[in-house]
Coordinates of C-alpha atoms and ligand atoms in Angstrom, one line a residue:
M74 CA -69.1 55.1 49.3
R75 CA -72.1 53.1 48.4
L76 CA -72.2 49.4 49.5
I77 CA -72.2 48.1 46.0
D78 CA -69.0 50.1 45.3
K79 CA -67.3 48.7 48.5
L80 CA -68.2 45.2 47.5
I81 CA -66.9 45.8 43.9
E82 CA -63.7 47.3 45.3
K83 CA -63.4 44.1 47.5
G84 CA -63.4 42.1 44.2
V85 CA -66.8 40.7 44.6
L86 CA -68.9 40.1 41.5
V87 CA -72.4 41.6 42.1
E88 CA -75.2 40.3 40.1
P89 CA -76.7 43.6 38.5
E90 CA -80.3 42.6 39.3
I91 CA -79.6 42.9 43.0
V92 CA -79.6 46.6 42.7
E93 CA -83.1 46.6 41.2
T94 CA -84.6 44.2 43.9
G95 CA -84.0 47.1 46.5
L96 CA -82.5 44.4 48.8
F97 CA -79.4 46.7 49.4
D98 CA -81.5 49.5 50.6
S99 CA -83.2 47.4 53.3
L100 CA -79.9 46.5 55.0
S101 CA -79.1 48.1 58.3
E102 CA -75.6 49.5 58.9
S103 CA -74.6 46.4 60.9
Q104 CA -75.9 44.2 58.2
Q105 CA -73.9 46.0 55.7
E106 CA -70.7 45.8 57.8
E107 CA -71.3 41.9 58.1
L108 CA -71.9 41.5 54.5
L109 CA -68.6 43.2 53.8
N110 CA -66.9 40.8 56.2
E111 CA -68.3 37.7 54.4
D112 CA -65.7 35.9 52.2
L113 CA -67.4 36.1 48.8
E114 CA -66.6 35.9 45.2
I115 CA -70.0 36.2 43.6
L116 CA -73.0 37.9 45.2
S117 CA -76.3 36.6 43.7
R118 CA -79.8 37.6 44.7
D119 CA -80.4 34.2 46.4
L120 CA -77.1 34.2 48.3
L121 CA -77.8 37.8 49.5
K122 CA -81.4 36.6 50.7
K123 CA -79.8 33.7 52.5
I124 CA -77.2 35.8 54.2
I125 CA -79.9 38.3 55.4
G126 CA -81.9 35.4 56.7
K127 CA -78.9 33.9 58.5
Q128 CA -78.2 37.3 60.1
K129 CA -81.8 37.7 61.2
E130 CA -81.8 34.2 62.8
S131 CA -78.7 34.7 64.7
K132 CA -79.8 38.0 66.0
E133 CA -83.5 37.2 66.8
T134 CA -83.0 36.9 70.6
F135 CA -82.1 40.6 71.1
E136 CA -82.7 44.0 69.7
I137 CA -81.1 47.3 70.4
I138 CA -84.2 49.5 70.9
Y139 CA -82.3 52.8 71.8
D140 CA -78.7 53.7 71.2
Y141 CA -77.9 57.5 71.2
K142 CA -75.9 59.0 68.3
P143 CA -74.7 62.6 68.7
K144 CA -76.9 64.9 66.5
Q145 CA -75.6 67.6 64.4
E146 CA -77.1 70.4 66.2
K147 CA -76.1 74.1 66.8
I148 CA -76.0 74.4 70.5
D149 CA -77.1 77.7 71.9
V150 CA -79.3 79.0 74.8
N151 CA -82.5 78.1 72.8
M152 CA -81.6 74.5 72.9
F153 CA -82.0 74.3 76.7
V154 CA -85.5 75.8 76.2
K155 CA -86.2 73.3 73.5
M156 CA -84.9 70.4 75.5
F157 CA -87.0 71.3 78.8
N158 CA -90.1 71.8 76.5
N159 CA -89.5 68.5 75.0
R160 CA -89.2 67.0 78.5
Y161 CA -92.4 68.8 79.6
R162 CA -94.3 67.3 76.5
E163 CA -93.1 63.7 76.9
L164 CA -94.0 63.6 80.6
E165 CA -97.2 65.5 80.0
K166 CA -98.3 62.8 77.5
I167 CA -97.8 60.2 80.4
L168 CA -99.5 62.3 83.0
L169 CA -102.6 63.1 80.7
Q170 CA -103.4 59.4 81.1
R171 CA -104.1 59.8 84.7
S172 CA -107.8 60.1 85.6
E173 CA -107.0 62.4 88.6
L174 CA -105.8 65.0 86.1
E175 CA -109.1 65.1 84.1
G176 CA -109.9 68.7 83.0
V177 CA -106.2 69.8 83.2
M178 CA -105.6 73.4 82.2
S179 CA -102.6 75.3 81.1
I180 CA -101.2 77.7 83.7
N181 CA -102.1 80.7 81.6
R182 CA -105.7 79.7 81.5
I183 CA -105.8 78.9 85.2
K184 CA -104.6 82.3 85.8
S185 CA -107.5 83.9 83.9
D186 CA -110.0 81.5 85.1
N187 CA -112.4 81.7 88.1
E188 CA -111.6 80.4 91.5
G189 CA -112.2 76.8 92.3
K190 CA -111.0 73.3 91.5
K191 CA -108.2 73.1 89.1
A192 CA -105.7 70.5 87.7
L193 CA -102.3 71.4 86.1
I194 CA -99.2 69.8 84.7
G195 CA -96.0 71.7 85.4
M196 CA -92.3 71.6 86.0
V197 CA -91.2 72.4 89.6
L198 CA -89.2 75.6 89.0
E199 CA -88.6 76.5 92.7
I200 CA -89.3 75.1 96.1
S201 CA -89.5 77.5 99.0
E202 CA -90.9 77.7 102.6
T203 CA -92.8 80.5 104.2
K204 CA -92.1 81.7 107.7
N205 CA -95.1 79.6 108.9
K206 CA -93.6 76.5 107.3
N207 CA -96.1 76.3 104.4
I208 CA -94.3 75.1 101.1
I209 CA -94.6 77.2 98.0
L210 CA -94.0 75.4 94.7
T211 CA -93.4 77.7 91.7
M212 CA -94.8 75.7 88.8
E213 CA -94.1 76.3 85.2
D214 CA -95.5 75.1 81.8
P215 CA -95.0 76.5 78.4
T216 CA -97.6 79.2 79.0
G217 CA -96.4 80.7 82.3
T218 CA -95.8 80.2 86.1
I219 CA -98.0 80.1 89.1
N220 CA -97.4 79.5 92.7
A221 CA -98.9 76.4 94.4
I222 CA -99.2 76.3 98.2
V223 CA -99.0 73.1 100.2
S224 CA -100.2 74.0 103.6
K225 CA -98.4 72.6 106.6
S226 CA -101.6 71.2 107.9
R227 CA -101.7 68.7 104.9
K228 CA -99.7 66.1 106.8
D229 CA -100.8 63.5 104.1
L230 CA -98.7 65.5 101.6
Y231 CA -95.7 66.1 103.8
F232 CA -93.5 63.2 102.6
E233 CA -94.4 63.8 98.9
V234 CA -93.5 67.5 99.1
K235 CA -90.3 66.8 101.0
D236 CA -89.2 64.6 98.1
L237 CA -89.9 66.9 95.4
V238 CA -86.9 68.2 93.3
R239 CA -86.2 71.1 91.0
D240 CA -87.2 70.5 87.3
E241 CA -89.3 67.4 87.8
V242 CA -92.6 67.4 86.0
I243 CA -95.7 66.6 88.2
G244 CA -99.3 66.9 88.0
L245 CA -101.1 69.0 90.8
T246 CA -104.8 69.3 91.8
G247 CA -106.0 71.9 94.1
S248 CA -108.3 74.9 94.5
K249 CA -107.5 78.3 93.0
S250 CA -107.9 81.1 95.6
G251 CA -106.7 84.6 94.5
E252 CA -103.5 84.3 92.5
V253 CA -102.4 80.8 93.8
I254 CA -103.4 77.2 94.0
F255 CA -103.8 75.4 97.3
V256 CA -102.6 71.8 96.5
N257 CA -104.8 68.8 97.2
S258 CA -102.8 66.1 95.5
I259 CA -99.4 65.6 93.9
I260 CA -99.2 63.1 90.8
N261 CA -95.9 61.6 89.5
P262 CA -95.7 60.5 85.9
D263 CA -94.8 57.0 87.4
T264 CA -94.7 53.6 85.9
P265 CA -98.1 51.7 85.5
L266 CA -99.3 49.5 88.3
S267 CA -100.5 47.1 85.7
K268 CA -97.1 46.3 84.4
E269 CA -96.7 42.5 83.9
L270 CA -93.6 40.7 85.3
K271 CA -92.4 39.3 82.0
K272 CA -90.8 35.8 82.1
S273 CA -88.8 34.1 79.3
P274 CA -90.2 30.8 78.1
K275 CA -86.6 29.5 78.3
E276 CA -84.3 29.1 81.2
E277 CA -81.6 31.5 80.2
Y278 CA -79.6 34.0 82.3
V279 CA -78.3 37.4 82.2
I280 CA -75.4 38.8 84.1
F281 CA -74.4 42.4 85.1
I282 CA -70.8 43.5 85.5
G283 CA -70.4 46.9 87.2
D284 CA -67.6 49.4 86.9
P285 CA -64.4 47.3 86.2
H286 CA -62.0 50.3 86.4
Y287 CA -59.3 48.4 84.6
G288 CA -55.9 50.1 84.8
S289 CA -56.2 50.9 88.4
K290 CA -53.8 49.4 91.0
V291 CA -56.6 48.0 92.9
F292 CA -58.3 46.3 90.0
L293 CA -59.2 42.7 91.2
E294 CA -57.8 40.7 88.3
K295 CA -57.7 37.5 90.1
E296 CA -61.4 37.7 90.9
F297 CA -62.4 39.0 87.5
K298 CA -60.6 36.1 85.9
K299 CA -62.3 33.7 88.3
M300 CA -65.7 35.1 87.2
I301 CA -64.8 34.5 83.6
S302 CA -63.5 30.9 84.3
W303 CA -67.0 30.4 85.9
L304 CA -68.6 31.5 82.7
N305 CA -66.5 29.0 80.9
G306 CA -67.7 26.2 83.1
Q307 CA -64.3 25.9 84.9
E308 CA -65.3 27.3 88.4
G309 CA -67.9 26.8 91.1
T310 CA -70.4 24.2 92.3
E311 CA -72.4 22.1 90.0
E312 CA -75.4 24.3 90.4
L313 CA -73.3 27.3 89.5
K314 CA -71.8 25.6 86.5
N315 CA -75.3 24.8 85.2
I316 CA -76.2 28.4 85.5
A317 CA -73.0 29.5 83.7
A318 CA -73.9 27.2 80.8
K319 CA -77.2 29.0 80.4
V320 CA -75.9 32.6 80.5
K321 CA -76.8 34.2 77.1
Y322 CA -76.4 38.0 78.0
C323 CA -73.9 40.2 79.7
F324 CA -74.2 43.9 80.4
I325 CA -71.3 46.0 81.5
T326 CA -72.4 49.3 83.2
G327 CA -69.6 51.6 82.2
D328 CA -66.2 52.7 83.9
L329 CA -64.5 50.0 82.0
I330 CA -61.2 51.6 82.8
E331 CA -59.9 53.7 85.5
G332 CA -58.9 56.4 82.9
I333 CA -56.5 59.2 83.4
G334 CA -56.8 62.6 84.8
I335 CA -60.2 61.9 86.4
Y336 CA -59.3 63.4 89.8
P337 CA -56.2 65.1 91.1
N338 CA -53.1 62.9 91.7
Q339 CA -54.9 59.9 90.1
E340 CA -51.5 58.7 88.7
K341 CA -50.5 57.3 92.0
D342 CA -53.5 54.9 91.9
L343 CA -52.8 53.7 88.3
L344 CA -51.1 50.6 87.2
I345 CA -51.4 51.5 83.4
L346 CA -50.7 55.2 82.5
D347 CA -52.1 54.9 78.9
I348 CA -55.8 54.9 78.0
E349 CA -55.5 52.8 74.9
E350 CA -53.4 50.3 76.8
Q351 CA -56.0 50.2 79.6
Y352 CA -58.6 49.3 77.0
E353 CA -56.4 46.8 75.1
K354 CA -55.7 44.8 78.3
F355 CA -59.3 45.0 79.4
T356 CA -60.3 43.6 76.0
D357 CA -57.9 40.7 76.4
L358 CA -60.0 39.6 79.4
I359 CA -63.3 40.2 77.7
K360 CA -62.2 38.0 74.8
N361 CA -62.4 35.1 77.3
I362 CA -66.0 35.5 77.7
P363 CA -67.7 32.7 75.7
Q364 CA -68.7 33.9 72.1
T365 CA -72.2 32.6 72.7
I366 CA -72.9 35.4 75.2
Q367 CA -73.9 38.8 73.8
V368 CA -72.0 41.5 75.6
F369 CA -73.6 44.9 75.8
I370 CA -71.3 47.8 77.0
I371 CA -71.9 51.3 77.9
P372 CA -69.4 54.0 78.9
G373 CA -69.2 55.7 82.3
N374 CA -67.6 58.9 83.6
H375 CA -64.2 57.2 83.8
D376 CA -64.2 56.2 80.2
A377 CA -62.6 58.1 77.3
G378 CA -64.5 60.6 75.1
R379 CA -67.5 62.7 75.8
I380 CA -68.8 62.3 79.3
A381 CA -71.9 64.7 79.0
E382 CA -75.2 62.6 78.7
P383 CA -76.5 61.2 76.8
Q384 CA -73.1 59.7 76.5
P385 CA -72.4 58.2 72.9
S386 CA -70.2 55.2 72.9
S387 CA -66.8 56.5 71.8
L388 CA -65.3 53.1 72.8
S389 CA -65.0 52.1 69.1
D390 CA -62.4 55.0 68.8
F391 CA -60.4 54.1 71.9
A392 CA -60.9 50.4 72.0
P393 CA -60.9 49.1 68.4
S394 CA -60.2 45.5 69.4
L395 CA -63.3 45.6 71.7
K396 CA -65.4 46.9 68.7
S397 CA -64.1 44.2 66.4
M398 CA -65.6 41.4 68.5
K399 CA -68.7 39.9 67.0
N400 CA -70.6 39.3 70.3
V401 CA -69.6 42.7 71.7
H402 CA -72.1 45.8 71.3
L403 CA -70.8 49.1 72.2
L404 CA -73.8 51.2 73.2
S405 CA -74.6 54.7 74.6
N406 CA -75.3 55.7 78.1
P407 CA -78.2 55.4 78.6
C408 CA -79.5 52.7 76.2
L409 CA -82.4 50.2 75.9
V410 CA -81.9 46.8 74.8
K411 CA -84.5 44.0 74.3
I412 CA -83.2 40.5 75.2
A413 CA -84.7 37.0 75.3
K414 CA -86.8 37.5 72.2
H415 CA -88.4 34.2 71.3
K416 CA -91.2 32.9 69.2
N417 CA -94.4 34.0 70.8
F418 CA -92.4 36.0 73.5
S419 CA -91.7 39.7 72.9
G420 CA -88.6 39.8 75.0
I421 CA -87.3 41.6 78.2
D422 CA -86.4 45.3 78.0
V423 CA -83.2 46.3 79.8
L424 CA -82.6 50.0 80.6
L425 CA -79.0 50.6 81.2
Y426 CA -77.7 53.9 82.8
H427 CA -74.2 54.4 84.2
G428 CA -75.7 56.3 87.1
Y429 CA -73.9 59.7 87.3
S430 CA -76.9 61.3 88.7
L431 CA -77.6 58.9 91.6
P432 CA -75.3 60.5 94.2
Y433 CA -77.1 63.8 93.7
F434 CA -80.5 62.2 94.6
A435 CA -79.1 60.1 97.3
D436 CA -78.1 63.3 99.0
T437 CA -81.0 65.8 97.9
V438 CA -84.1 63.7 98.5
E439 CA -84.9 63.7 102.1
S440 CA -86.5 60.2 102.4
I441 CA -83.6 58.6 100.6
R442 CA -81.0 60.5 102.5
N443 CA -82.7 59.5 105.8
A444 CA -82.9 55.8 104.8
G445 CA -79.2 55.6 104.0
G446 CA -78.5 57.6 100.9
M447 CA -75.9 55.9 98.6
N448 CA -76.6 52.7 100.5
R449 CA -80.0 52.7 99.2
T450 CA -79.6 52.7 95.4
D451 CA -83.0 50.7 95.1
L452 CA -84.7 53.7 96.5
I453 CA -83.0 56.1 94.1
M454 CA -83.9 54.0 91.2
K455 CA -87.5 53.8 92.3
F456 CA -87.4 57.6 92.7
L457 CA -86.2 58.0 89.0
L458 CA -88.8 55.5 87.7
Q459 CA -91.5 57.5 89.4
R460 CA -90.1 60.7 87.9
R461 CA -89.8 58.8 84.5
H462 CA -86.4 60.7 84.1
L463 CA -82.8 59.4 84.7
A464 CA -81.6 62.8 86.0
P465 CA -84.6 65.2 86.6
T466 CA -82.7 68.1 88.2
H467 CA -80.4 70.4 86.1
S468 CA -77.0 70.0 87.7
S469 CA -77.6 66.4 88.9
N470 CA -75.6 65.3 85.9
M471 CA -73.6 66.7 82.9
Y472 CA -75.5 67.0 79.7
V473 CA -75.5 68.4 76.3
P474 CA -78.8 70.2 75.5
S475 CA -80.6 68.9 72.4
E476 CA -84.1 69.3 70.7
T477 CA -85.0 66.0 72.5
D478 CA -84.6 65.1 76.2
D479 CA -83.1 61.6 75.9
L480 CA -83.1 61.0 79.5
V481 CA -86.8 60.9 79.8
I482 CA -87.7 57.1 80.6
K483 CA -90.1 56.9 77.6
T484 CA -90.4 53.0 77.6
V485 CA -91.0 51.4 81.0
P486 CA -88.3 48.7 81.2
D487 CA -88.5 45.2 82.7
I488 CA -84.9 45.6 84.2
F489 CA -83.4 48.9 85.1
V490 CA -79.6 48.7 85.7
T491 CA -77.1 51.2 86.9
G492 CA -73.6 51.3 88.1
H493 CA -71.2 54.2 89.4
I494 CA -72.1 53.6 93.1
H495 CA -69.9 50.4 93.2
K496 CA -72.4 48.7 95.6
V497 CA -74.6 45.9 94.9
S498 CA -78.3 46.5 95.2
V499 CA -81.3 44.5 94.0
G500 CA -84.8 45.8 94.2
S501 CA -88.3 45.6 92.6
Y502 CA -90.7 48.4 91.9
R503 CA -93.9 47.6 90.1
N504 CA -92.4 44.5 88.4
I505 CA -89.5 46.3 87.3
T506 CA -86.2 44.8 88.6
T507 CA -83.8 47.5 89.7
I508 CA -80.2 46.5 89.9
N509 CA -77.1 48.4 90.8
A510 CA -74.1 46.4 89.8
S511 CA -70.9 45.9 91.8
C512 CA -67.3 46.9 90.8
W513 CA -64.0 45.2 90.4
G514 CA -61.7 47.4 92.3
D515 CA -60.9 47.6 95.9
V516 CA -61.3 50.9 97.8
T517 CA -59.3 53.9 96.8
D518 CA -58.7 57.3 98.6
D519 CA -60.9 58.9 95.9
Q520 CA -63.8 56.8 96.8
I521 CA -63.4 57.3 100.5
K522 CA -63.4 61.0 99.9
R523 CA -66.6 60.7 98.0
G524 CA -68.2 58.6 100.8
I525 CA -68.4 55.5 98.6
E526 CA -68.1 52.2 100.3
P527 CA -67.5 49.6 97.5
Q528 CA -68.7 46.1 97.5
P529 CA -66.4 44.6 94.8
A530 CA -66.4 41.5 92.8
R531 CA -70.0 40.6 93.1
L532 CA -71.8 39.4 90.0
V533 CA -75.5 40.0 89.6
V534 CA -77.1 37.1 87.8
C535 CA -80.9 37.1 86.8
N536 CA -82.8 34.0 85.7
L537 CA -85.0 35.3 82.9
K538 CA -87.4 32.4 83.2
T539 CA -88.3 33.0 86.9
R540 CA -86.9 36.6 87.1
E541 CA -85.0 35.6 90.2
V542 CA -81.8 37.5 90.9
K543 CA -78.7 35.9 92.5
I544 CA -75.5 37.6 93.6
I545 CA -72.5 35.4 93.3
N546 CA -69.5 36.8 95.3
F547 CA -66.1 36.1 93.7
L548 CA -64.3 37.9 96.4
G549 CA -64.8 34.9 98.7
K550 CA -64.1 35.3 102.4
R551 CA -60.9 37.4 101.9
K552 CA -62.7 40.8 102.7
K553 CA -66.1 42.1 103.5
Ligands
LIG269 FE1 -67.1 53.7 88.7
LIG270 FE1 -68.8 56.2 87.4

């Protein structure tokens, strides 16, 4: 139904000239929704302009840059090919800006070209080792495949090669000899060295809440409520109360609820056995977050609905009361949100990803595994930023193939946030703050089996004026 028809149905008298002005056509879906929620008798052109102006004013400090909506696509085998081609093209665009890759050629052309110096951009199809411990990389681009050899004598490349993973897109330089390339250098798409550390002109704060898992017997309700009391200025030292008063944004990194049937015999760990009830009661807690704070929520693998990534927010179907809250924004996993947009300041981009792929890379990438694996989320996040992809290897996550690869990190964020690991970590890579949020549940058997050592009830707080990050421990001294 058209917006005008909906307004008329509501009993609103709409001035006929509004339709001619085209103002209705310029309204976004959320603006239309807000207009329908206004208590109106007559809608004149001036009033409509005023309402639009008011909406813009109230929303000027944030902007949803990317929020995935499922596409109406026929999924078949070709879709995998299209998706990987799209990934290749997107990352190729980034790599082509690198001076080291000047004169890059397609694999097909290299094969028919003379021997000598070559540069190529390809996807790592296979990594194998010869008997003599040289590494063979089978590289693929849309024109063909070629083997690239990294000699064991190249000690300078050893660590880079050991950290390569299947399906990532890299640039290679080397010398063609016979049918193969002997590798001289490996180039990641990476994030620019020149990225500026953006700071808001105003002292304002953003908080990151990780993995609440509401509905589980071990949900730390007392601690969660204490955190919300702090946000309301009723908890903590004067210094902390001053920070709470300036919190403007809140991100929740998924796994809002514990869910049902996520792992065998999960029922014994559940306090609430109904998904909708888990959401309803969780929403009751969220309602106590001050309305002046914009809350951005993505789903995780414990949430209801589609789990495959990119994961659209299906929370509006399962958690209608959460959806109806004006300061709550239910977004996809991953998503990109700009916050702290002010006059003469373009804002700070926050990339939010639940983090399903993180354990795979903690285990697969040698340097990360040796440095502590899942205890080093900062290194995993750096690794993903360098690959410019949230889950470079097929099988590192569950995904739905599409014509585009929505997990490519096209926009370099200012803050990159994940959850899923249930452990706090704060790092920085080339002026990008990397944050893994905490969780709000104590240890469960399932987590022990998966080798996760949770660090619950920690709240990550970032001062957007200084970009300093603080961790507030709401668990107190009760447990470590
Ligand atoms: Fe979780
Ligand atoms: Fe999770």
